């Protein structure tokens, strides 16, 4: 038995499913997790001394690759001064100034500890600000695990949300309306029916929790104008896209300005950090300056801020990093699509910048419905083959691949060779 297998046996006895977050269990590809001991650059090392090329990057944060010396040094220095004070620190001011300086739509920001918390708080704020209760979310977009957002679409566009999880009272989701990603009509219907009750539309500007689905031209712009027309707030959930599609996120990439933005993942440089921010007039409603209550004992933690500041500062000082990351990604995903085409396989590669997904479907993937046509068993087989050949992909058809600056062209080409080998073995 491998050390990972041994650890998993112990883990399942004391942790639900053996993990602290479901997708880590590798259940959807029918295997068990590799327990990771260490990471360097583009590589992960497990407890059995196997090395993997990492295409998860902690689900997005490790855009510089693992083990950036500059980030680690700043964190170590912060640690020596103390792990937590529960009091105001200079690092929080520095972080807030940095984020507000990088994202023009963010005039004020509040730090929290996860993406879930950021979204939950932004929605409370949108409701407080507008005095309205309903929100629109898109089927297939993930916004963390807070009660009101664990909703799948009802059978018709007109039904209100049905909870997607046990333990979520129907009352918590009755104000969550579902719409179809990339369909402005499905959003319009809600606004026409009950526009004066809608506090906000929340969207992943690039949907990256059903694989990778780019917004069709005009979609984000259309959401912007519908929200303005009906007095609802537009919330961009940039937990994945923020500081990844560019230093100013998806809103800079697509030139559409939301009222509120949520961040997570990259913003903490690997530490547990989330944030929400937006227009001053809205943000001033957050306690203690306003009446929308939101708090956090460890929010703005000095060690977490140090990691976030260090990574964001590096990215800010090197705009060319994004150019080179996107060039590498365009070439990588483009070649992956070529491999499939050359073999006469009808599968689809979607990508935006460094985020990409190989869908095992013949259909063009533009929303949840088309993403769901993917053959998840074919994906599982592919994913396991890749893992056995030292390539660590997210163990689900509906997760993105994350490239980092540490993935060299050479390494990406080696990866493509393994992809090619896999598909060659099928025919
Ligand atoms: C991961 C994710 C979240 C939740 O963030 P956590 O830190 O896991 O709570 C929210 N929104 C999006 C778009 C995400 O990808």
Short mmCIF file of C-alpha atoms and ligand atoms in Angstrom, two decimals:
data_model
loop_
_atom_site.label_atom_id
_atom_site.label_comp_id
_atom_site.label_asym_id
_atom_site.label_seq_id
_atom_site.Cartn_x
_atom_site.Cartn_y
_atom_site.Cartn_z
CA UNK A 1 0.00 0.00 0.00
CA UNK A 2 1.25 3.48 -0.79
CA UNK A 3 1.59 6.12 1.89
CA UNK A 4 -1.24 8.05 0.26
CA UNK A 5 -3.48 5.00 0.46
CA UNK A 6 -2.54 4.49 4.10
CA UNK A 7 -3.26 8.11 4.89
CA UNK A 8 -6.58 7.95 3.12
CA UNK A 9 -7.57 4.91 5.18
CA UNK A 10 -6.82 6.87 8.33
CA UNK A 11 -8.47 10.00 6.95
CA UNK A 12 -11.86 8.47 6.19
CA UNK A 13 -12.14 7.34 9.80
CA UNK A 14 -11.82 10.85 11.20
CA UNK A 15 -12.85 13.21 8.37
CA UNK A 16 -16.04 13.04 6.30
CA UNK A 17 -14.98 11.43 3.02
CA UNK A 18 -11.39 11.69 4.20
CA UNK A 19 -11.04 15.32 3.11
CA UNK A 20 -11.78 18.89 4.09
CA UNK A 21 -13.27 19.87 0.73
CA UNK A 22 -15.20 17.43 -1.48
CA UNK A 23 -13.39 17.62 -4.82
CA UNK A 24 -10.11 16.61 -3.17
CA UNK A 25 -11.49 13.14 -2.60
CA UNK A 26 -11.09 12.22 -6.32
CA UNK A 27 -14.38 10.33 -6.04
CA UNK A 28 -15.72 11.64 -9.34
CA UNK A 29 -12.87 9.97 -11.21
CA UNK A 30 -13.15 6.80 -9.16
CA UNK A 31 -9.83 6.95 -7.36
CA UNK A 32 -8.38 8.15 -4.06
CA UNK A 33 -6.31 11.25 -3.36
CA UNK A 34 -2.57 11.60 -3.52
CA UNK A 35 -1.45 13.22 -0.27
CA UNK A 36 0.79 16.13 -1.11
CA UNK A 37 3.87 16.80 0.95
CA UNK A 38 5.52 19.64 -0.88
CA UNK A 39 5.36 21.83 -3.95
CA UNK A 40 7.98 23.70 -5.96
CA UNK A 41 7.48 25.75 -9.12
CA UNK A 42 5.12 23.78 -11.39
CA UNK A 43 5.47 20.54 -9.41
CA UNK A 44 3.69 18.77 -6.57
CA UNK A 45 5.38 15.99 -4.60
CA UNK A 46 3.32 13.40 -2.77
CA UNK A 47 4.10 11.39 0.37
CA UNK A 48 5.38 8.54 -1.82
CA UNK A 49 7.92 10.84 -3.51
CA UNK A 50 6.01 10.92 -6.79
CA UNK A 51 6.31 14.14 -8.75
CA UNK A 52 3.40 15.68 -10.68
CA UNK A 53 3.08 18.63 -13.01
CA UNK A 54 0.40 20.62 -11.22
CA UNK A 55 -2.46 22.00 -13.27
CA UNK A 56 -4.58 22.94 -10.27
CA UNK A 57 -2.31 25.45 -8.57
CA UNK A 58 -4.33 25.27 -5.35
CA UNK A 59 -7.41 25.98 -7.53
CA UNK A 60 -5.97 29.20 -8.82
CA UNK A 61 -3.89 31.03 -6.23
CA UNK A 62 -0.45 29.82 -7.32
CA UNK A 63 -0.20 31.90 -10.47
CA UNK A 64 3.53 32.42 -9.85
CA UNK A 65 4.05 28.70 -9.36
CA UNK A 66 4.74 27.16 -5.97
CA UNK A 67 7.33 28.37 -3.53
CA UNK A 68 7.92 31.94 -4.70
CA UNK A 69 10.86 33.12 -2.58
CA UNK A 70 9.59 36.69 -2.41
CA UNK A 71 6.21 35.60 -1.13
CA UNK A 72 7.67 33.11 1.35
CA UNK A 73 10.10 35.64 2.76
CA UNK A 74 7.37 38.20 3.34
CA UNK A 75 5.24 35.60 5.04
CA UNK A 76 8.11 34.41 7.25
CA UNK A 77 8.84 37.99 8.25
CA UNK A 78 5.16 38.58 9.12
CA UNK A 79 5.12 35.34 11.16
CA UNK A 80 8.02 36.49 13.27
CA UNK A 81 6.11 39.63 14.22
CA UNK A 82 3.07 37.63 15.33
CA UNK A 83 0.42 35.39 13.83
CA UNK A 84 -2.64 37.42 14.75
CA UNK A 85 -3.45 40.47 16.80
CA UNK A 86 -7.19 40.92 16.31
CA UNK A 87 -6.38 44.59 15.88
CA UNK A 88 -5.85 47.04 13.03
CA UNK A 89 -2.55 46.67 11.14
CA UNK A 90 -0.63 48.57 8.48
CA UNK A 91 -0.73 45.48 6.26
CA UNK A 92 -4.51 45.75 5.95
CA UNK A 93 -4.25 49.35 4.78
CA UNK A 94 -1.51 48.42 2.34
CA UNK A 95 -3.59 45.54 0.96
CA UNK A 96 -6.73 47.67 0.59
CA UNK A 97 -4.79 50.43 -1.17
CA UNK A 98 -3.23 47.87 -3.46
CA UNK A 99 -6.56 46.29 -4.45
CA UNK A 100 -8.33 49.64 -4.88
CA UNK A 101 -5.41 50.87 -6.97
CA UNK A 102 -5.53 47.82 -9.25
CA UNK A 103 -9.30 47.53 -9.81
CA UNK A 104 -10.88 50.83 -10.84
CA UNK A 105 -14.44 49.75 -9.89
CA UNK A 106 -13.27 48.98 -6.35
CA UNK A 107 -13.13 52.18 -4.32
CA UNK A 108 -13.37 50.44 -0.96
CA UNK A 109 -12.78 46.84 0.03
CA UNK A 110 -13.43 44.53 3.00
CA UNK A 111 -11.20 41.53 3.64
CA UNK A 112 -12.70 38.18 4.63
CA UNK A 113 -11.33 34.63 4.83
CA UNK A 114 -12.77 32.79 1.83
CA UNK A 115 -14.58 33.24 -1.44
CA UNK A 116 -17.76 31.87 0.13
CA UNK A 117 -17.67 34.55 2.77
CA UNK A 118 -16.94 37.28 0.21
CA UNK A 119 -19.96 36.35 -1.91
CA UNK A 120 -22.29 35.85 1.04
CA UNK A 121 -21.36 39.28 2.36
CA UNK A 122 -21.60 41.01 -1.04
CA UNK A 123 -25.12 39.67 -1.44
CA UNK A 124 -26.15 40.87 1.99
CA UNK A 125 -24.74 44.26 1.09
CA UNK A 126 -26.57 44.36 -2.25
CA UNK A 127 -29.81 43.57 -0.43
CA UNK A 128 -29.15 46.16 2.23
CA UNK A 129 -28.29 48.82 -0.33
CA UNK A 130 -31.23 48.23 -2.66
CA UNK A 131 -33.78 47.25 -0.01
CA UNK A 132 -34.70 44.31 -2.25
CA UNK A 133 -34.48 40.57 -1.62
CA UNK A 134 -34.22 38.62 -4.85
CA UNK A 135 -31.00 37.75 -6.63
CA UNK A 136 -30.35 36.18 -10.01
CA UNK A 137 -27.63 33.58 -10.40
CA UNK A 138 -26.69 31.44 -13.36
CA UNK A 139 -27.03 27.69 -13.48
CA UNK A 140 -23.60 26.13 -13.36
CA UNK A 141 -21.94 29.13 -11.73
CA UNK A 142 -20.53 28.40 -8.29
CA UNK A 143 -20.40 31.10 -5.67
CA UNK A 144 -19.35 29.18 -2.59
CA UNK A 145 -21.45 27.10 -0.24
CA UNK A 146 -23.64 29.67 1.54
CA UNK A 147 -27.27 28.57 1.82
CA UNK A 148 -28.88 30.99 -0.61
CA UNK A 149 -26.49 30.13 -3.43
CA UNK A 150 -26.70 26.35 -3.32
CA UNK A 151 -29.41 26.32 -5.92
CA UNK A 152 -29.98 24.48 -9.13
CA UNK A 153 -32.44 25.70 -11.71
CA UNK A 154 -36.06 24.84 -11.20
CA UNK A 155 -37.85 23.04 -14.01
CA UNK A 156 -38.93 26.31 -15.59
CA UNK A 157 -37.23 29.67 -15.66
CA UNK A 158 -40.09 31.01 -13.57
CA UNK A 159 -39.72 28.70 -10.60
CA UNK A 160 -37.79 29.92 -7.60
CA UNK A 161 -34.74 28.10 -6.40
CA UNK A 162 -34.73 24.57 -5.08
CA UNK A 163 -31.89 23.83 -2.64
CA UNK A 164 -29.04 21.77 -4.06
CA UNK A 165 -28.01 20.37 -0.69
CA UNK A 166 -29.67 18.74 2.27
CA UNK A 167 -29.88 21.04 5.25
CA UNK A 168 -30.72 24.14 3.26
CA UNK A 169 -34.24 25.32 4.13
CA UNK A 170 -36.36 26.18 1.09
CA UNK A 171 -36.85 29.56 2.76
CA UNK A 172 -33.16 30.31 2.22
CA UNK A 173 -33.33 29.83 -1.54
CA UNK A 174 -36.77 31.18 -2.38
CA UNK A 175 -35.25 34.52 -3.37
CA UNK A 176 -32.63 32.97 -5.62
CA UNK A 177 -33.69 33.05 -9.27
CA UNK A 178 -31.83 30.93 -11.80
CA UNK A 179 -30.97 32.02 -15.30
CA UNK A 180 -28.99 30.41 -18.12
CA UNK A 181 -25.41 31.47 -18.62
CA UNK A 182 -24.98 33.40 -21.87
CA UNK A 183 -28.73 33.89 -22.23
CA UNK A 184 -29.77 37.49 -21.71
CA UNK A 185 -33.34 36.50 -22.48
CA UNK A 186 -33.47 34.27 -19.42
CA UNK A 187 -32.36 37.26 -17.32
CA UNK A 188 -34.78 39.66 -19.00
CA UNK A 189 -37.69 37.35 -18.18
CA UNK A 190 -36.94 37.65 -14.48
CA UNK A 191 -36.53 41.41 -14.65
CA UNK A 192 -39.75 41.83 -16.60
CA UNK A 193 -41.64 39.72 -14.11
CA UNK A 194 -40.25 41.14 -10.85
CA UNK A 195 -37.56 43.70 -11.67
CA UNK A 196 -38.38 45.94 -8.72
CA UNK A 197 -37.68 43.06 -6.32
CA UNK A 198 -34.26 42.12 -7.72
CA UNK A 199 -31.31 43.30 -5.62
CA UNK A 200 -28.51 41.90 -7.74
CA UNK A 201 -27.33 39.72 -10.56
CA UNK A 202 -24.28 37.68 -9.60
CA UNK A 203 -22.16 36.12 -12.31
CA UNK A 204 -18.77 34.55 -12.87
CA UNK A 205 -17.60 36.77 -15.75
CA UNK A 206 -15.90 33.66 -17.12
CA UNK A 207 -17.75 30.64 -15.80
CA UNK A 208 -15.00 28.43 -14.39
CA UNK A 209 -16.93 25.98 -12.24
CA UNK A 210 -18.55 24.10 -15.12
CA UNK A 211 -15.28 23.69 -16.96
CA UNK A 212 -14.43 27.00 -18.62
CA UNK A 213 -17.23 28.85 -20.38
CA UNK A 214 -16.40 32.27 -21.80
CA UNK A 215 -19.08 34.94 -21.90
CA UNK A 216 -20.46 35.37 -25.44
CA UNK A 217 -19.94 38.82 -26.93
CA UNK A 218 -22.52 41.19 -25.47
CA UNK A 219 -23.51 38.97 -22.53
CA UNK A 220 -21.71 40.86 -19.77
CA UNK A 221 -22.56 44.21 -21.39
CA UNK A 222 -26.20 43.14 -21.53
CA UNK A 223 -26.20 42.25 -17.84
CA UNK A 224 -24.68 45.64 -17.09
CA UNK A 225 -27.43 47.50 -18.90
CA UNK A 226 -30.27 45.37 -17.51
CA UNK A 227 -29.02 45.93 -13.96
CA UNK A 228 -28.72 49.68 -14.55
CA UNK A 229 -32.16 49.82 -16.14
CA UNK A 230 -33.84 48.06 -13.20
CA UNK A 231 -31.77 49.53 -10.38
CA UNK A 232 -30.19 46.19 -9.46
CA UNK A 233 -26.51 45.75 -8.64
CA UNK A 234 -24.20 43.78 -10.90
CA UNK A 235 -21.85 41.58 -8.89
CA UNK A 236 -18.88 40.00 -10.62
CA UNK A 237 -17.66 36.95 -8.74
CA UNK A 238 -13.99 37.22 -9.63
CA UNK A 239 -12.83 34.63 -7.11
CA UNK A 240 -11.20 32.77 -10.01
CA UNK A 241 -10.73 35.46 -12.65
CA UNK A 242 -9.51 38.23 -10.35
CA UNK A 243 -5.78 38.91 -10.89
CA UNK A 244 -5.67 35.92 -13.26
CA UNK A 245 -7.12 37.16 -16.54
CA UNK A 246 -5.09 40.28 -15.93
CA UNK A 247 -4.16 42.49 -13.02
CA UNK A 248 -7.60 44.13 -13.29
CA UNK A 249 -9.44 40.83 -13.62
CA UNK A 250 -12.26 39.92 -15.99
CA UNK A 251 -13.71 43.41 -15.70
CA UNK A 252 -10.55 44.82 -17.22
CA UNK A 253 -10.33 42.02 -19.76
CA UNK A 254 -13.89 42.53 -21.02
CA UNK A 255 -14.25 46.23 -20.17
CA UNK A 256 -17.49 45.84 -18.24
CA UNK A 257 -17.81 47.53 -14.85
CA UNK A 258 -19.69 45.81 -12.04
CA UNK A 259 -21.03 47.54 -8.92
CA UNK A 260 -19.51 45.01 -6.56
CA UNK A 261 -16.73 42.45 -7.02
CA UNK A 262 -15.81 39.42 -4.96
CA UNK A 263 -12.30 38.02 -4.76
CA UNK A 264 -10.71 34.89 -3.32
CA UNK A 265 -8.09 32.34 -4.32
CA UNK A 266 -5.34 34.44 -6.01
CA UNK A 267 -5.83 37.44 -3.72
CA UNK A 268 -4.37 35.48 -0.79
CA UNK A 269 -1.36 34.11 -2.63
CA UNK A 270 -2.13 30.68 -1.13
CA UNK A 271 -3.39 31.87 2.25
CA UNK A 272 -7.11 31.82 3.13
CA UNK A 273 -8.25 35.25 1.98
CA UNK A 274 -11.36 36.61 0.32
CA UNK A 275 -12.53 40.15 -0.26
CA UNK A 276 -15.44 42.14 -1.58
CA UNK A 277 -15.43 45.69 -2.78
CA UNK A 278 -16.98 48.24 -5.05
CA UNK A 279 -18.40 51.72 -5.19
CA UNK A 280 -17.73 53.85 -2.12
CA UNK A 281 -21.39 54.75 -1.75
CA UNK A 282 -22.32 51.06 -1.51
CA UNK A 283 -19.35 49.92 0.59
CA UNK A 284 -19.98 52.62 3.18
CA UNK A 285 -23.11 50.72 4.15
CA UNK A 286 -20.93 47.96 5.65
CA UNK A 287 -20.54 47.95 9.46
CA UNK A 288 -19.21 49.81 11.32
CA UNK A 289 -19.70 52.72 8.92
CA UNK A 290 -23.15 51.49 7.88
CA UNK A 291 -25.97 49.19 8.86
CA UNK A 292 -25.06 46.02 6.93
CA UNK A 293 -23.41 43.81 9.52
CA UNK A 294 -20.37 41.73 8.60
CA UNK A 295 -17.39 40.79 10.74
CA UNK A 296 -14.48 38.36 11.05
CA UNK A 297 -12.15 37.59 13.96
CA UNK A 298 -9.28 36.60 11.66
CA UNK A 299 -10.18 38.84 8.69
CA UNK A 300 -7.21 40.81 7.39
CA UNK A 301 -4.87 38.46 9.25
CA UNK A 302 -1.32 39.85 9.06
CA UNK A 303 0.28 36.66 7.73
CA UNK A 304 -2.42 36.21 5.09
CA UNK A 305 -2.13 39.87 4.10
CA UNK A 306 1.64 39.49 3.74
CA UNK A 307 1.21 36.65 1.25
CA UNK A 308 -1.46 38.51 -0.70
CA UNK A 309 0.45 41.77 -0.80
CA UNK A 310 3.64 40.02 -1.89
CA UNK A 311 2.01 38.14 -4.76
CA UNK A 312 -0.12 41.06 -5.97
CA UNK A 313 2.88 43.38 -5.85
CA UNK A 314 4.92 41.03 -8.03
CA UNK A 315 2.04 40.79 -10.53
CA UNK A 316 1.52 44.54 -10.51
CA UNK A 317 5.20 45.20 -11.15
CA UNK A 318 5.36 42.72 -14.03
CA UNK A 319 2.56 43.32 -16.52
CA UNK A 320 4.60 41.27 -19.00
CA UNK A 321 3.92 38.18 -16.88
CA UNK A 322 0.31 38.17 -18.05
CA UNK A 323 1.35 38.60 -21.68
CA UNK A 324 3.68 35.65 -21.51
CA UNK A 325 1.22 33.52 -19.52
CA UNK A 326 -1.50 34.17 -22.08
CA UNK A 327 0.84 33.45 -25.00
CA UNK A 328 1.88 30.15 -23.46
CA UNK A 329 -1.75 29.31 -22.72
CA UNK A 330 -2.98 30.16 -26.23
CA UNK A 331 -0.34 27.90 -27.68
CA UNK A 332 -0.95 25.09 -25.17
CA UNK A 333 -4.72 24.95 -25.49
CA UNK A 334 -4.50 25.50 -29.24
CA UNK A 335 -2.17 22.53 -29.64
CA UNK A 336 -4.42 20.43 -27.43
CA UNK A 337 -7.33 21.14 -29.75
CA UNK A 338 -5.09 20.25 -32.73
CA UNK A 339 -4.23 16.88 -31.21
CA UNK A 340 -7.92 16.07 -30.93
CA UNK A 341 -8.65 17.30 -34.42
CA UNK A 342 -5.79 15.30 -35.93
CA UNK A 343 -7.19 12.16 -34.35
CA UNK A 344 -10.68 12.91 -35.58
CA UNK A 345 -11.97 13.29 -32.03
CA UNK A 346 -14.86 15.71 -31.72
CA UNK A 347 -13.94 16.93 -28.23
CA UNK A 348 -13.80 20.62 -27.37
CA UNK A 349 -11.16 22.76 -25.72
CA UNK A 350 -12.47 26.02 -24.25
CA UNK A 351 -10.05 28.53 -22.85
CA UNK A 352 -9.69 32.12 -21.72
CA UNK A 353 -6.15 33.15 -20.88
CA UNK A 354 -4.58 30.59 -18.55
CA UNK A 355 -7.93 28.94 -17.71
CA UNK A 356 -8.91 26.04 -19.91
CA UNK A 357 -10.98 22.88 -20.14
CA UNK A 358 -11.02 19.84 -22.40
CA UNK A 359 -14.67 18.84 -22.65
CA UNK A 360 -15.43 15.29 -23.68
CA UNK A 361 -18.36 16.38 -25.81
CA UNK A 362 -19.07 17.15 -29.45
CA UNK A 363 -21.19 20.14 -28.56
CA UNK A 364 -20.00 23.67 -28.36
CA UNK A 365 -20.05 24.47 -24.64
CA UNK A 366 -21.70 27.80 -23.88
CA UNK A 367 -23.72 27.03 -20.76
CA UNK A 368 -24.49 24.40 -18.14
CA UNK A 369 -26.74 22.37 -20.40
CA UNK A 370 -24.09 21.94 -23.08
CA UNK A 371 -21.34 21.34 -20.48
CA UNK A 372 -23.46 18.53 -19.04
CA UNK A 373 -23.38 16.66 -22.36
CA UNK A 374 -19.76 15.74 -21.56
CA UNK A 375 -18.87 12.10 -21.13
CA UNK A 376 -17.65 12.15 -17.54
CA UNK A 377 -16.50 8.52 -17.69
CA UNK A 378 -14.27 9.28 -20.64
CA UNK A 379 -12.91 12.22 -18.67
CA UNK A 380 -12.28 10.03 -15.62
CA UNK A 381 -10.28 7.58 -17.71
CA UNK A 382 -8.22 10.42 -19.19
CA UNK A 383 -7.70 12.04 -15.79
CA UNK A 384 -6.46 8.78 -14.25
CA UNK A 385 -4.09 8.15 -17.13
CA UNK A 386 -2.66 11.63 -16.75
CA UNK A 387 -2.24 11.18 -12.99
CA UNK A 388 -0.43 7.89 -13.51
CA UNK A 389 1.85 9.69 -15.95
CA UNK A 390 2.73 12.47 -13.54
CA UNK A 391 0.18 15.07 -14.56
CA UNK A 392 -2.12 16.36 -11.88
CA UNK A 393 -5.44 17.57 -13.28
CA UNK A 394 -8.50 18.60 -11.34
CA UNK A 395 -10.39 15.34 -10.80
CA UNK A 396 -13.59 16.56 -12.41
CA UNK A 397 -14.75 17.31 -15.93
CA UNK A 398 -16.26 20.50 -14.60
CA UNK A 399 -13.15 22.12 -13.15
CA UNK A 400 -10.71 24.36 -14.96
CA UNK A 401 -7.03 23.76 -15.67
CA UNK A 402 -4.87 26.50 -14.20
CA UNK A 403 -1.58 27.36 -15.85
CA UNK A 404 1.05 29.26 -13.90
CA UNK A 405 4.13 31.28 -14.75
CA UNK A 406 6.24 28.32 -13.63
CA UNK A 407 4.92 26.11 -16.44
CA UNK A 408 7.62 26.40 -19.07
CA UNK A 409 6.91 25.88 -22.73
CA UNK A 410 9.00 22.73 -22.55
CA UNK A 411 6.93 21.35 -19.71
CA UNK A 412 3.71 22.21 -21.50
CA UNK A 413 4.92 20.44 -24.62
CA UNK A 414 5.81 17.37 -22.56
CA UNK A 415 2.31 17.47 -21.13
CA UNK A 416 0.86 17.62 -24.63
CA UNK A 417 2.91 14.57 -25.57
CA UNK A 418 1.25 12.68 -22.74
CA UNK A 419 -2.15 13.91 -23.91
CA UNK A 420 -1.32 12.70 -27.41
CA UNK A 421 -0.14 9.31 -26.10
CA UNK A 422 -3.39 8.90 -24.23
CA UNK A 423 -5.56 9.59 -27.25
CA UNK A 424 -3.31 7.47 -29.48
CA UNK A 425 -3.87 4.59 -27.09
CA UNK A 426 -7.63 4.92 -27.51
CA UNK A 427 -7.70 4.45 -31.26
C1 LIG B 1 -13.93 28.86 -5.29
C2 LIG B 1 -15.02 29.82 -5.60
C3 LIG B 1 -15.81 30.39 -4.60
C4 LIG B 1 -15.71 29.96 -3.16
O1 LIG B 1 -14.48 30.27 -2.61
P1 LIG B 1 -13.98 29.45 -1.30
O2 LIG B 1 -12.72 30.16 -0.93
O3 LIG B 1 -13.80 28.05 -1.75
O4 LIG B 1 -15.05 29.61 -0.28
C5 LIG B 1 -16.71 31.36 -4.94
N1 LIG B 1 -16.84 31.77 -6.22
C6 LIG B 1 -16.11 31.24 -7.22
C7 LIG B 1 -16.28 31.75 -8.60
C8 LIG B 1 -15.19 30.23 -6.95
O5 LIG B 1 -14.50 29.67 -7.94
#
